[in-house]
Short mmCIF file of C-alpha atoms and ligand atoms in Angstrom, two decimals:
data_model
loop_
_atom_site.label_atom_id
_atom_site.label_comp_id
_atom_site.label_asym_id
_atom_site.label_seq_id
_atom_site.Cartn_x
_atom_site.Cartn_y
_atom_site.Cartn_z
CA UNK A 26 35.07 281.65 291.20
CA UNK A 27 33.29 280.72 288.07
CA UNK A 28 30.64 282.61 286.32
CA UNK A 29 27.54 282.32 288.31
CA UNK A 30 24.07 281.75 287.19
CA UNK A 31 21.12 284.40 288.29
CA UNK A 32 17.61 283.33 288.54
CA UNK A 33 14.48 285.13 288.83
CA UNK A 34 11.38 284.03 290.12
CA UNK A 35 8.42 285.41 288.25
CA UNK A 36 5.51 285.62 290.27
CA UNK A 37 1.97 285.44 288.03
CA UNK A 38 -1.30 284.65 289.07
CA UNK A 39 -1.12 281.30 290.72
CA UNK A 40 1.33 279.88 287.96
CA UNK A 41 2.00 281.45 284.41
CA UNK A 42 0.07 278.72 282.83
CA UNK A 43 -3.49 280.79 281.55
CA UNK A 44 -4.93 277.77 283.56
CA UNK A 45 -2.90 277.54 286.44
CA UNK A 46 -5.48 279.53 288.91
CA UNK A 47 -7.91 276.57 288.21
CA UNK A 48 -6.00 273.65 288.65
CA UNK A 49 -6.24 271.87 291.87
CA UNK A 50 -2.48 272.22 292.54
CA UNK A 51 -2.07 275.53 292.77
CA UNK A 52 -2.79 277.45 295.40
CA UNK A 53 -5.42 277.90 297.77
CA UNK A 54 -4.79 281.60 298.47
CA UNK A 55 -6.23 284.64 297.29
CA UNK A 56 -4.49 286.61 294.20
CA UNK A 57 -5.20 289.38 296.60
CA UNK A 58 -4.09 287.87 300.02
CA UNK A 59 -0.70 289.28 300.61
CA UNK A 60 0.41 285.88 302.29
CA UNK A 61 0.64 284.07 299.02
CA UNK A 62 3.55 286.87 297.81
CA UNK A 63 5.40 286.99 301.01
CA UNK A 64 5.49 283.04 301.14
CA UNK A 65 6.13 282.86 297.31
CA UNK A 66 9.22 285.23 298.15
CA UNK A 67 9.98 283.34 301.31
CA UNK A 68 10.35 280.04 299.48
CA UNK A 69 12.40 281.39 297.09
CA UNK A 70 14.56 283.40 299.36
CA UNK A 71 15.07 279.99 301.07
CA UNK A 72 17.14 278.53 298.15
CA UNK A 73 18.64 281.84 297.16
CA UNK A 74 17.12 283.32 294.23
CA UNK A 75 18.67 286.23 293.49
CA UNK A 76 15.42 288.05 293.27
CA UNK A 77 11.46 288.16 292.51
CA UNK A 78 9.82 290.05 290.07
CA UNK A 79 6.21 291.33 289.84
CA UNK A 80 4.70 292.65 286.47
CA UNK A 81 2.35 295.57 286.23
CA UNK A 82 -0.64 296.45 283.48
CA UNK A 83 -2.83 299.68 284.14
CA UNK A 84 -6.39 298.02 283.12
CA UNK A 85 -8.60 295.07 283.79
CA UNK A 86 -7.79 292.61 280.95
CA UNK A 87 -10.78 291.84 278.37
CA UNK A 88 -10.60 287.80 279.21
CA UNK A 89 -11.55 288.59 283.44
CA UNK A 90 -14.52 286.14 283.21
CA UNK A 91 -12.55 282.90 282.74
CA UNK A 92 -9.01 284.07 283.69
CA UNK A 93 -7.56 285.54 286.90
CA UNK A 94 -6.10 288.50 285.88
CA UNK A 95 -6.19 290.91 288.62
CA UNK A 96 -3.62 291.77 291.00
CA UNK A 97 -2.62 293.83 293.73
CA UNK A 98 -0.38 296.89 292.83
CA UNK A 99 3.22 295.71 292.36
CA UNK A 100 5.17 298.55 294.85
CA UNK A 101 2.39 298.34 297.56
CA UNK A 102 2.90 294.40 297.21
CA UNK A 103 7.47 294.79 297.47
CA UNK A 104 7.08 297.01 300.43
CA UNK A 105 5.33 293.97 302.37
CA UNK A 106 6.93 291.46 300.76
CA UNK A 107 10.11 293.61 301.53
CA UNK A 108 9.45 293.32 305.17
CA UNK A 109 8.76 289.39 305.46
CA UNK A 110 12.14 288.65 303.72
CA UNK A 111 15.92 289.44 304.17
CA UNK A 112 18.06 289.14 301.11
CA UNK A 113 15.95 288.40 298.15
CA UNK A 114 15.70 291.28 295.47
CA UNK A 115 12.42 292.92 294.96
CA UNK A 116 11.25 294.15 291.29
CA UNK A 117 8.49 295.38 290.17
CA UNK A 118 7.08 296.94 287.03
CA UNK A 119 6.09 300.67 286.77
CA UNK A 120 5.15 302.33 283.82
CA UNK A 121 7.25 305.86 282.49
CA UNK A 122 3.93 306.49 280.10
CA UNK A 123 1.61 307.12 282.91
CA UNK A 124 3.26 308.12 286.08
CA UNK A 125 5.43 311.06 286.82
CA UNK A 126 9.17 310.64 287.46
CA UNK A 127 9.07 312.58 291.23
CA UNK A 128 6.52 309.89 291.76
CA UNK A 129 8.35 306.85 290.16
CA UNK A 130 11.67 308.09 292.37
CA UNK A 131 10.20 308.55 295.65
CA UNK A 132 8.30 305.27 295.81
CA UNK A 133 11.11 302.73 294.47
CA UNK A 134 13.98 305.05 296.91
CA UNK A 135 11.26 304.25 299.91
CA UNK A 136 11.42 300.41 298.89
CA UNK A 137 14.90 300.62 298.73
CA UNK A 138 15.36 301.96 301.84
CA UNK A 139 12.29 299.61 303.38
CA UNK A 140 14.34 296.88 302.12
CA UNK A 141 17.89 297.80 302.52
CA UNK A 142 19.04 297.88 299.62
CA UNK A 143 16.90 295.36 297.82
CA UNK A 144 15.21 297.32 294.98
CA UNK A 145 14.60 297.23 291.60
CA UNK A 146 12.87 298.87 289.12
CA UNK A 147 11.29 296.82 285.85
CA UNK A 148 11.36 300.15 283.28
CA UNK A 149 8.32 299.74 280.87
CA UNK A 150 6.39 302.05 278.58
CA UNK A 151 3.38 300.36 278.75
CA UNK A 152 2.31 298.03 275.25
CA UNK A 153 -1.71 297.26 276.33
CA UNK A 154 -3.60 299.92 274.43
CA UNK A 155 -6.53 300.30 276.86
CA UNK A 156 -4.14 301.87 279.41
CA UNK A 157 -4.80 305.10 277.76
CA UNK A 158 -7.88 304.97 278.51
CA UNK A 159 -7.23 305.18 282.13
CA UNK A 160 -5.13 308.36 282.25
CA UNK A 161 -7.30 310.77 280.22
CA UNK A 162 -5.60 310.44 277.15
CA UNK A 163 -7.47 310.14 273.95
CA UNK A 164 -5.58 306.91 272.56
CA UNK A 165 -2.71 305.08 272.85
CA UNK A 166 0.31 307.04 273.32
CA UNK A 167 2.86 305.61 269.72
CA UNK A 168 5.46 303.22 270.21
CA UNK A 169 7.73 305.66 269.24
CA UNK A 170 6.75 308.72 271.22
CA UNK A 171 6.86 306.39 274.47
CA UNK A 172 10.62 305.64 274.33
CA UNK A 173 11.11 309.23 273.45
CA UNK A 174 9.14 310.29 276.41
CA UNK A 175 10.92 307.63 278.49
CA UNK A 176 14.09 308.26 277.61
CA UNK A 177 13.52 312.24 279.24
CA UNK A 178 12.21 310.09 282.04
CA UNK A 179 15.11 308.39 283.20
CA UNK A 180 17.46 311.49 282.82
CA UNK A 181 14.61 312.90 285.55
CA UNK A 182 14.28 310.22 288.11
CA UNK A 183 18.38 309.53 288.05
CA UNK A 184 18.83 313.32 288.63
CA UNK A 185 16.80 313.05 291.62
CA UNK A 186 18.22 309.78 292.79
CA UNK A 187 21.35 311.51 293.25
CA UNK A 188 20.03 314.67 294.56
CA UNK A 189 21.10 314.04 297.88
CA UNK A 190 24.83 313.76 298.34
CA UNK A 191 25.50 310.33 300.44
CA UNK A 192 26.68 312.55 303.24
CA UNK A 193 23.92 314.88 303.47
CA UNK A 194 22.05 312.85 306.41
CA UNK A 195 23.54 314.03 310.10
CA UNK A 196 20.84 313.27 311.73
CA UNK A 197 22.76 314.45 314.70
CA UNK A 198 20.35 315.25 317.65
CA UNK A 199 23.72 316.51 319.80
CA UNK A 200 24.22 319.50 317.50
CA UNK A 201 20.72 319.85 316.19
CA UNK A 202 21.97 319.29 312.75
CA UNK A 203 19.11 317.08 310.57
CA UNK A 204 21.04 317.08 307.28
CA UNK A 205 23.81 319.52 305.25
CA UNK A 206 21.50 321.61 303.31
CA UNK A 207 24.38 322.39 300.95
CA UNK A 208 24.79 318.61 300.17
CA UNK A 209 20.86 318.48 298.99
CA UNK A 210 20.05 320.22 295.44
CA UNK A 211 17.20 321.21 293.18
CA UNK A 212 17.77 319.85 289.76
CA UNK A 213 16.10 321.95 287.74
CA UNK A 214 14.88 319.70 284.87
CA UNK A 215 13.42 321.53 281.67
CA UNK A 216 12.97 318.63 278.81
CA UNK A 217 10.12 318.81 276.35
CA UNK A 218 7.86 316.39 278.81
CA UNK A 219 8.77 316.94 282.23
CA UNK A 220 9.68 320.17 284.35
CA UNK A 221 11.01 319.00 287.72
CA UNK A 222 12.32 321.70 290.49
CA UNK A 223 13.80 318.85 292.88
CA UNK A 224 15.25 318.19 295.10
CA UNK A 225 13.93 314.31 296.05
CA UNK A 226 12.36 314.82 299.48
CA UNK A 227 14.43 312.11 301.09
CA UNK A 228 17.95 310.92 301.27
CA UNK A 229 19.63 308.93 298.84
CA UNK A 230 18.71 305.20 299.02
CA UNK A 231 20.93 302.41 300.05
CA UNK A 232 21.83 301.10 296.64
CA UNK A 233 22.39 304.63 294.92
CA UNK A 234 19.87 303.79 292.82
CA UNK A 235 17.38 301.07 292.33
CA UNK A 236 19.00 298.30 290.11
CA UNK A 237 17.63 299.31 286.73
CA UNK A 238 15.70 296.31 284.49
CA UNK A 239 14.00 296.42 281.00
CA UNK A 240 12.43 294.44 279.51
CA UNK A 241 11.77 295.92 275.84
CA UNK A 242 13.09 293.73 272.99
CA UNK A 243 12.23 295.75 269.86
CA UNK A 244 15.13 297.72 268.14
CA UNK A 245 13.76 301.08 270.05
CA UNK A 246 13.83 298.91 272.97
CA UNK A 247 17.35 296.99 272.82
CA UNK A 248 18.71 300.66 272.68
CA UNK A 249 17.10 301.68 275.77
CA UNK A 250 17.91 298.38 277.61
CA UNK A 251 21.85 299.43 276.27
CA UNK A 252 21.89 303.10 278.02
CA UNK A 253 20.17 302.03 280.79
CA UNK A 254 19.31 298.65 281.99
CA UNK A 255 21.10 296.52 284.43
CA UNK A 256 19.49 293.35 284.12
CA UNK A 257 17.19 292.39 280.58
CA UNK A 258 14.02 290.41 280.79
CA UNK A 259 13.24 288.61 277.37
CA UNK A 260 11.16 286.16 275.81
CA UNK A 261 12.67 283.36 273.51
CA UNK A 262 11.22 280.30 272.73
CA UNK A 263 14.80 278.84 270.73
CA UNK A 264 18.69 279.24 271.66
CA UNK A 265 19.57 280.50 268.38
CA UNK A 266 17.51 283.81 268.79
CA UNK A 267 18.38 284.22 272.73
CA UNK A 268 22.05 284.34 271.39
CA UNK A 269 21.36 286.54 268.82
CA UNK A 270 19.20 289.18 271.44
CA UNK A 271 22.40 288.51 273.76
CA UNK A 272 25.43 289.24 271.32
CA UNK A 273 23.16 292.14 270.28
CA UNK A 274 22.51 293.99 273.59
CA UNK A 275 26.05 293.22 274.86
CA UNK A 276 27.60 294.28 271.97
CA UNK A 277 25.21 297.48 271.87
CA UNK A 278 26.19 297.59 276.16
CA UNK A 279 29.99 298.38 274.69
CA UNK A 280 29.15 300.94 272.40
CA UNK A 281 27.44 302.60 274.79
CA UNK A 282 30.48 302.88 276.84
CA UNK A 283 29.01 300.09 279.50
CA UNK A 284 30.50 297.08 280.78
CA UNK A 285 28.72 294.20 279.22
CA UNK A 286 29.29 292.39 282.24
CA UNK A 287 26.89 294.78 284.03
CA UNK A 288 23.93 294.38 281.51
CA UNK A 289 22.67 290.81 282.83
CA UNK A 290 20.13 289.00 279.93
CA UNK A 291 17.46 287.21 281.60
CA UNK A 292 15.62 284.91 279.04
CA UNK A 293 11.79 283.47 280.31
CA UNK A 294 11.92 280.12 281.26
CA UNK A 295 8.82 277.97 282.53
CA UNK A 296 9.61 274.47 283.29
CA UNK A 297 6.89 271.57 284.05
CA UNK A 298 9.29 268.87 286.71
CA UNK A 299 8.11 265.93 287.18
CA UNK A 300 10.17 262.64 287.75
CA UNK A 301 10.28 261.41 284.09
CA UNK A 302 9.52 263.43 280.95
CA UNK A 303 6.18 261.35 280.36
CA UNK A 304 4.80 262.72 283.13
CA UNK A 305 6.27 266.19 283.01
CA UNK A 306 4.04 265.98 279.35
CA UNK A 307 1.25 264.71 280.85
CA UNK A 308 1.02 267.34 283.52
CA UNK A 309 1.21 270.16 280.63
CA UNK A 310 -0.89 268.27 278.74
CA UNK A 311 -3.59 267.98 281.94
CA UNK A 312 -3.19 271.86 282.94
CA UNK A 313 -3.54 272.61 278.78
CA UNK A 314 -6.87 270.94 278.76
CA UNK A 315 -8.64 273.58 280.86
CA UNK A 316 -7.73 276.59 278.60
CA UNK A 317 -10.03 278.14 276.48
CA UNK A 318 -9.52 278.72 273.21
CA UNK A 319 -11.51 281.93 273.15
CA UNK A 320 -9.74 283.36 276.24
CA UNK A 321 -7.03 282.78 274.29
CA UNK A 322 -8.18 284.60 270.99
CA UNK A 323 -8.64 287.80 272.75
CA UNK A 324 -5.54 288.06 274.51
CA UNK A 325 -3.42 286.92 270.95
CA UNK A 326 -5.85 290.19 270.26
CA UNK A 327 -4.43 292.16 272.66
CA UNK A 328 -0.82 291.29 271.14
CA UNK A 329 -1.45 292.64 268.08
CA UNK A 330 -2.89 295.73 268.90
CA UNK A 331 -6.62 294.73 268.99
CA UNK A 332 -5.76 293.34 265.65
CA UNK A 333 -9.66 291.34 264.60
CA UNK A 334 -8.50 286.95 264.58
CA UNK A 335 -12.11 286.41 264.86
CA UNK A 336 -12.84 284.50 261.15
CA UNK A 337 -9.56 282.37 261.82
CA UNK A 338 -10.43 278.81 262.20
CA UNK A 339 -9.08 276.76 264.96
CA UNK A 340 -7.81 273.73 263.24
CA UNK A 341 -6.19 275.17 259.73
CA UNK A 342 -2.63 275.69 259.18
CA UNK A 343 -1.47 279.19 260.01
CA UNK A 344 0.72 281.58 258.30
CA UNK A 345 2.60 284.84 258.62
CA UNK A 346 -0.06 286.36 256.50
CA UNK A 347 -2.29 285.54 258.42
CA UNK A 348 -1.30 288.65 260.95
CA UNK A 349 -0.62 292.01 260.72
CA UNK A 350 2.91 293.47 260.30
CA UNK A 351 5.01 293.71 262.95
CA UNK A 352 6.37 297.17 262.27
CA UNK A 353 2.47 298.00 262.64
CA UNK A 354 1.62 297.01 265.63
CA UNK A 355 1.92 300.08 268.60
CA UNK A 356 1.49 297.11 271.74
CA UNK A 357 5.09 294.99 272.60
CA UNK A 358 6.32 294.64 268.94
CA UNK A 359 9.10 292.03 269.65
CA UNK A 360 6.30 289.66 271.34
CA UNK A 361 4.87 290.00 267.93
CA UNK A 362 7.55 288.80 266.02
CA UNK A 363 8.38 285.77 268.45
CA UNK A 364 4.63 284.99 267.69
CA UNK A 365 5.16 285.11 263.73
CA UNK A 366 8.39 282.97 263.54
CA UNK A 367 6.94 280.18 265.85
CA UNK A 368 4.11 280.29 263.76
CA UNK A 369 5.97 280.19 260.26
CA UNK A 370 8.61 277.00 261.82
CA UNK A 371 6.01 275.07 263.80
CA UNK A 372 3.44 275.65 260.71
CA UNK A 373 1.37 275.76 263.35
CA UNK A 374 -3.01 275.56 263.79
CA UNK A 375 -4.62 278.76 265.72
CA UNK A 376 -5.44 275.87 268.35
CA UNK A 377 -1.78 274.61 268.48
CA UNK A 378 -0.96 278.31 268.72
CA UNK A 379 -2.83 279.12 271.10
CA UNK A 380 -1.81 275.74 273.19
CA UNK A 381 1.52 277.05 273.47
CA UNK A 382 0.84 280.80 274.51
CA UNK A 383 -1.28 279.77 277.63
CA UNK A 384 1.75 277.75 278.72
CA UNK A 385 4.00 281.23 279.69
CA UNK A 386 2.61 284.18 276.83
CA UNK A 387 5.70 283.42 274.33
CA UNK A 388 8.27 282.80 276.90
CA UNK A 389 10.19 279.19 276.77
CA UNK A 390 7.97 276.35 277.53
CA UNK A 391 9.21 273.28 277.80
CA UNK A 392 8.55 269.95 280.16
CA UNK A 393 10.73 267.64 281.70
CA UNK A 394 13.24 266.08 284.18
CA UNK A 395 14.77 268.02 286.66
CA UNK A 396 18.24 266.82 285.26
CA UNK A 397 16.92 267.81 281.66
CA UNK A 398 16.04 271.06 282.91
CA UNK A 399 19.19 272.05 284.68
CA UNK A 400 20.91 271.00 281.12
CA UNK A 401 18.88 273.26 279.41
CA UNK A 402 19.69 275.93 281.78
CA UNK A 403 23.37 275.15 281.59
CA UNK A 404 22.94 274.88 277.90
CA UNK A 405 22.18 278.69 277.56
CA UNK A 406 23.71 279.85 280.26
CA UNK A 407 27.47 278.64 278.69
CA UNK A 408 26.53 278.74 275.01
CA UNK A 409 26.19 282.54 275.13
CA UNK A 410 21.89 282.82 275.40
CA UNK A 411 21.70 283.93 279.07
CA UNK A 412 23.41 285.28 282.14
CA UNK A 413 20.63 283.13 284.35
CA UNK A 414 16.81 282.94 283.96
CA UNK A 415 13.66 284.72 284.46
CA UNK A 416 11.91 281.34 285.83
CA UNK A 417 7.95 281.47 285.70
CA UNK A 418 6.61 278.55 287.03
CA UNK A 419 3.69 277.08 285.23
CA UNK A 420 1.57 276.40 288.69
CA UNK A 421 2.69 278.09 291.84
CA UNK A 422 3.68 277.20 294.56
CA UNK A 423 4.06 273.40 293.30
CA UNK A 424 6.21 274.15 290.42
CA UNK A 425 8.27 276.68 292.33
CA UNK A 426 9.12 273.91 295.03
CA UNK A 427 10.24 271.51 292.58
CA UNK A 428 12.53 273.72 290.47
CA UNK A 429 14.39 274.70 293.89
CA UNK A 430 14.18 271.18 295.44
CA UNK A 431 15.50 269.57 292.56
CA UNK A 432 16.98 271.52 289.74
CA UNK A 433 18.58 273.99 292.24
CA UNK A 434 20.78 271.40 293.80
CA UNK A 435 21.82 270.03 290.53
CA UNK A 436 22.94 273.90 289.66
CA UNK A 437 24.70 273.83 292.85
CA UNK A 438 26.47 270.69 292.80
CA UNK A 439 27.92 271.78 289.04
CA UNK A 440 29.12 274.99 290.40
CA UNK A 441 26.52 277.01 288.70
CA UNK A 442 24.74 278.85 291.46
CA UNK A 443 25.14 279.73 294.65
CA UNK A 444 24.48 278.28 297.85
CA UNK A 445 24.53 281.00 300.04
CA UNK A 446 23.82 284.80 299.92
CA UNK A 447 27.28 286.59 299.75
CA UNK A 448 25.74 289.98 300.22
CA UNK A 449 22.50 291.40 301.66
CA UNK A 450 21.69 294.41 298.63
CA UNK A 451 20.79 293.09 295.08
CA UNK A 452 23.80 295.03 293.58
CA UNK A 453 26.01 292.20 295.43
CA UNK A 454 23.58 289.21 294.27
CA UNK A 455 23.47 290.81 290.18
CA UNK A 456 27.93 291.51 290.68
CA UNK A 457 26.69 294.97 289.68
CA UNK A 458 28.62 298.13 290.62
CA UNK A 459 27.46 301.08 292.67
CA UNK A 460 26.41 303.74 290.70
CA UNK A 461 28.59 306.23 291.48
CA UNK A 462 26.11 309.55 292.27
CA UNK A 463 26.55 312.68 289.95
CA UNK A 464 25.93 315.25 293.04
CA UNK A 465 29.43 316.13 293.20
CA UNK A 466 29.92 315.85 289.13
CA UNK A 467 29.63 318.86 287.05
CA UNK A 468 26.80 319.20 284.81
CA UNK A 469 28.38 318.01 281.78
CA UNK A 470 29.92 314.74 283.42
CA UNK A 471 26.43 313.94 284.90
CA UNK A 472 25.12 314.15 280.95
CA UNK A 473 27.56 311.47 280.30
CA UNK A 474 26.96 309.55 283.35
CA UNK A 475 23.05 309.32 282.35
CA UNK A 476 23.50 307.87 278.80
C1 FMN B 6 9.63 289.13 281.32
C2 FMN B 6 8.93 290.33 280.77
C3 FMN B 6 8.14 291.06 281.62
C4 FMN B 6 7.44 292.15 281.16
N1 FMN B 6 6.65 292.84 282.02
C5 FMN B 6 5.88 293.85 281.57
C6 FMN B 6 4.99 294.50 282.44
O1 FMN B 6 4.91 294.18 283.62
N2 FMN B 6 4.22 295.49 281.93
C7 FMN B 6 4.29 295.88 280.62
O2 FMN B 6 3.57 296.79 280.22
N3 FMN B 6 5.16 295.28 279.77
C8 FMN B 6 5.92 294.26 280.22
N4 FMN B 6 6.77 293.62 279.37
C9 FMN B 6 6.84 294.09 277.98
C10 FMN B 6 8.07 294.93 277.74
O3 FMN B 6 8.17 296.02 278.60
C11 FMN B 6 8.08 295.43 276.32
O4 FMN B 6 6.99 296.26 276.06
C12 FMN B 6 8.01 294.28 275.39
O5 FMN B 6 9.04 293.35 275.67
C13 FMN B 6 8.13 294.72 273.97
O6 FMN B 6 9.26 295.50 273.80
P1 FMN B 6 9.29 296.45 272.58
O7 FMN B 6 8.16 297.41 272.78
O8 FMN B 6 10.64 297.09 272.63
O9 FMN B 6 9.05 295.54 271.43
C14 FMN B 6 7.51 292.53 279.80
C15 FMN B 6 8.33 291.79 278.94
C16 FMN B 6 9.04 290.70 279.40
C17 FMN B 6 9.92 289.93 278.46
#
């Protein structure tokens, strides 16, 4: 069979247009009526997405007033989404700054085993600064000190993924035996930021582990995503640096003693459909017009740190000096520097700037055709940019139902994407492996097994 294509569907708000949640085409529902998820996931399930992804922050945005920015909590949300679907993956965002691993391993094993074997895990460290704020701490923990922190992390929660051998569950009510206590074992962790006795208090879940996704982009962050990540979310808004990130991270996969094939690059993509590219511009140009500019100043704020845009005018040509140093900023540093180059090709006004971040936050924008769109997609996907797409559709559901009613088919019919499930865990719909559990691996192996 030929390579396949894997998409993602991105659910945001009611589109990931800043404007979608007040445009008449989007939906009706609540942000916090779980119906809208499970049908989003339904929908998608329906023309075989390999999975859906929900991101996470840990505080109530700045903008609130004129922009829906709350949401439910992302692993309450997979475990009901988990049980109104059948095959569709379920990821979801939790942070390694400001949780504890025993925590972060119990609740995405439970959703694995709620789901059957359809969870993921979206590994971040947390970029918005006022998340600190939250958990006690007395500022925002450095950019630096969070992958070093994480990096403990994951040697934690893996350990206690594969506390429990795979044949420790009996569960035998004939012989009274629950489970092989000698299959089930502390692990003992003593790292500069985490002691952990273990064992997990459950058995292993039905993927091994939860498929493993990152998201980070910066050089700290490409190394992580190398040692650890199974699929890589990432925002590019031209081919030439998606190939770049992709070379990059496969080639850093190798060296890391990883099949590259098992590191899958997921680039943003948020397509406008519509019939003819006219109207496909039209419609961004319509859902554009309620933005405002303001809402839009804070959050480009928020970027950079809290950095002060205030005495920038609207309608002057930007530059690169016009914003701080990337290697300066402690929020999502590679966001930053996607930011700077549009703004130093497009030469671009705060306003125009801001025009295009409201249309997906630095992630590929773009309007058109469904046939232009499944070129694009193409495009990447055999030109070395992508392994599928992280698709975030500007208004939901209306933009959602498009892409599969018409792009989808077009993927199908050039061999691109599947048309039915082949498996039922995400493992099977990703081509990943099963992790192979370290229980029965002495220590030294299980060192090599977590880099
Ligand atoms: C598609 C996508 C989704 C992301 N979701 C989240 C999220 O839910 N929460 C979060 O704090 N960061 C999220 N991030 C940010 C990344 O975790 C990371 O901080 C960012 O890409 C910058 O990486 P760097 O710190 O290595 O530069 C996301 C990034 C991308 C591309």
């Amino acid at each position: 069979m030929t390579r396949q294509l894997h998409l993602n569907l991105f659910i945001h708000s009611r589109g990931h247009h800043e404007a979608s949640w007040r445009h008449p085409d989007s939906s009706p529902l609540a942000l916090t009526d779980i119906r809208y998820y499970q049908e989003l996931a339904q929908r998608a399930e329906a023309t075989k997405f390999d999975s859906i992804f929900l991101a996470d922050q840990l505080a109530l945005g700045g903008e609130v007033a004129q922009a829906a920015r709350t949401w439910l909590e992302p692993i309450t949300v997979l475990a009901a989404v988990a049980v109104a679907t059948e095959r569709i993956g379920l990821i979801a965002t939790c942070s390694t700054t400001y949780t504890e691993p025993f925590n972060l391993a119990r609740q995405f094993a439970s959703i694995d085993h709620i789901s059957n074997g359809r969870a993921a895990w979206n590994i971040v460290t947390s970029w918005l600064a006022t998340a600190a704020s939250n958990f006690g701490g007395e500022g925002q923990v450095s950019h630096a000190d969070r992958y070093t922190r994480g990096e403990e992390f994951m040697t934690v929660v893996k350990k206690l993924w594969d506390s429990w051998a795979d044949d420790a569950l009996i569960d035998d009510r004939a012989s009274g035996v629950y489970a092989r206590a000698d299959r089930i074992r502390p692990i003992d962790h003593r790292g500069d930021f985490y002691r952990v006795a273990g064992p997990l208090n459950m058995p292993r879940c039905p993927q091994g582990r939860p498929v493993l996704v990152q998201a980070g982009s910066s050089d700290t962050g490409r190394g992580f995503a190398a040692r650890h990540a199974e699929a890589v979310f990432t925002a590019h808004v031209e081919k030439a640096t998606a190939q770049e990130f992709y070379a990059d991270l496969k080639r850093r996969a190798a060296a890391e003693g990883r099949d590259p094939a098992h590191v899958l690059i997921l680039p943003g993509l948020s397509p406008m459909i519509a019939s003819t590219e006219a109207e496909a511009q039209r419609l961004a140009r319509e859902v554009n017009e309620l933005t405002d500019p303001e809402v839009g100043r804070r959050r480009l704020s928020n970027r950079f740190g809290g950095h002060d845009f205030s005495h920038l005018p609207l309608d002057r040509p930007l530059s690169p000096e016009d914003f701080p140093d990337p290697g300066s900023v402690e929020a999502a540093r590679s966001r930053t520097e996607v930011i700077i180059n549009y703004v130093r090709r497009e030469k671009a006004t705060l306003r125009q700037l801001l025009g295009y971040l409201a249309g997906a936050r630095g992630h590929f924008a773009t309007a058109g055709t469904p046939e232009q769109i499944a070129d694009l997609i193409e495009d990447w996907f055999i030109d070395g940019a992508a392994d599928g797409f992280n698709i975030m559709p500007p208004l939901l559901p209306v933009q959602l139902d498009l892409f599969s009613a018409e792009v989808i088919p077009i993927l199908q019919r050039r061999g691109l994407f599947r048309t039915e499930y082949q498996g039922t865990m995400l493992r099977e719909h990703y081509g990943l492996p099963w992790p192979a559990s370290d229980f029965d691996a002495p220590t030294e192996a299980a060192a090599l097994h977590d880099a």
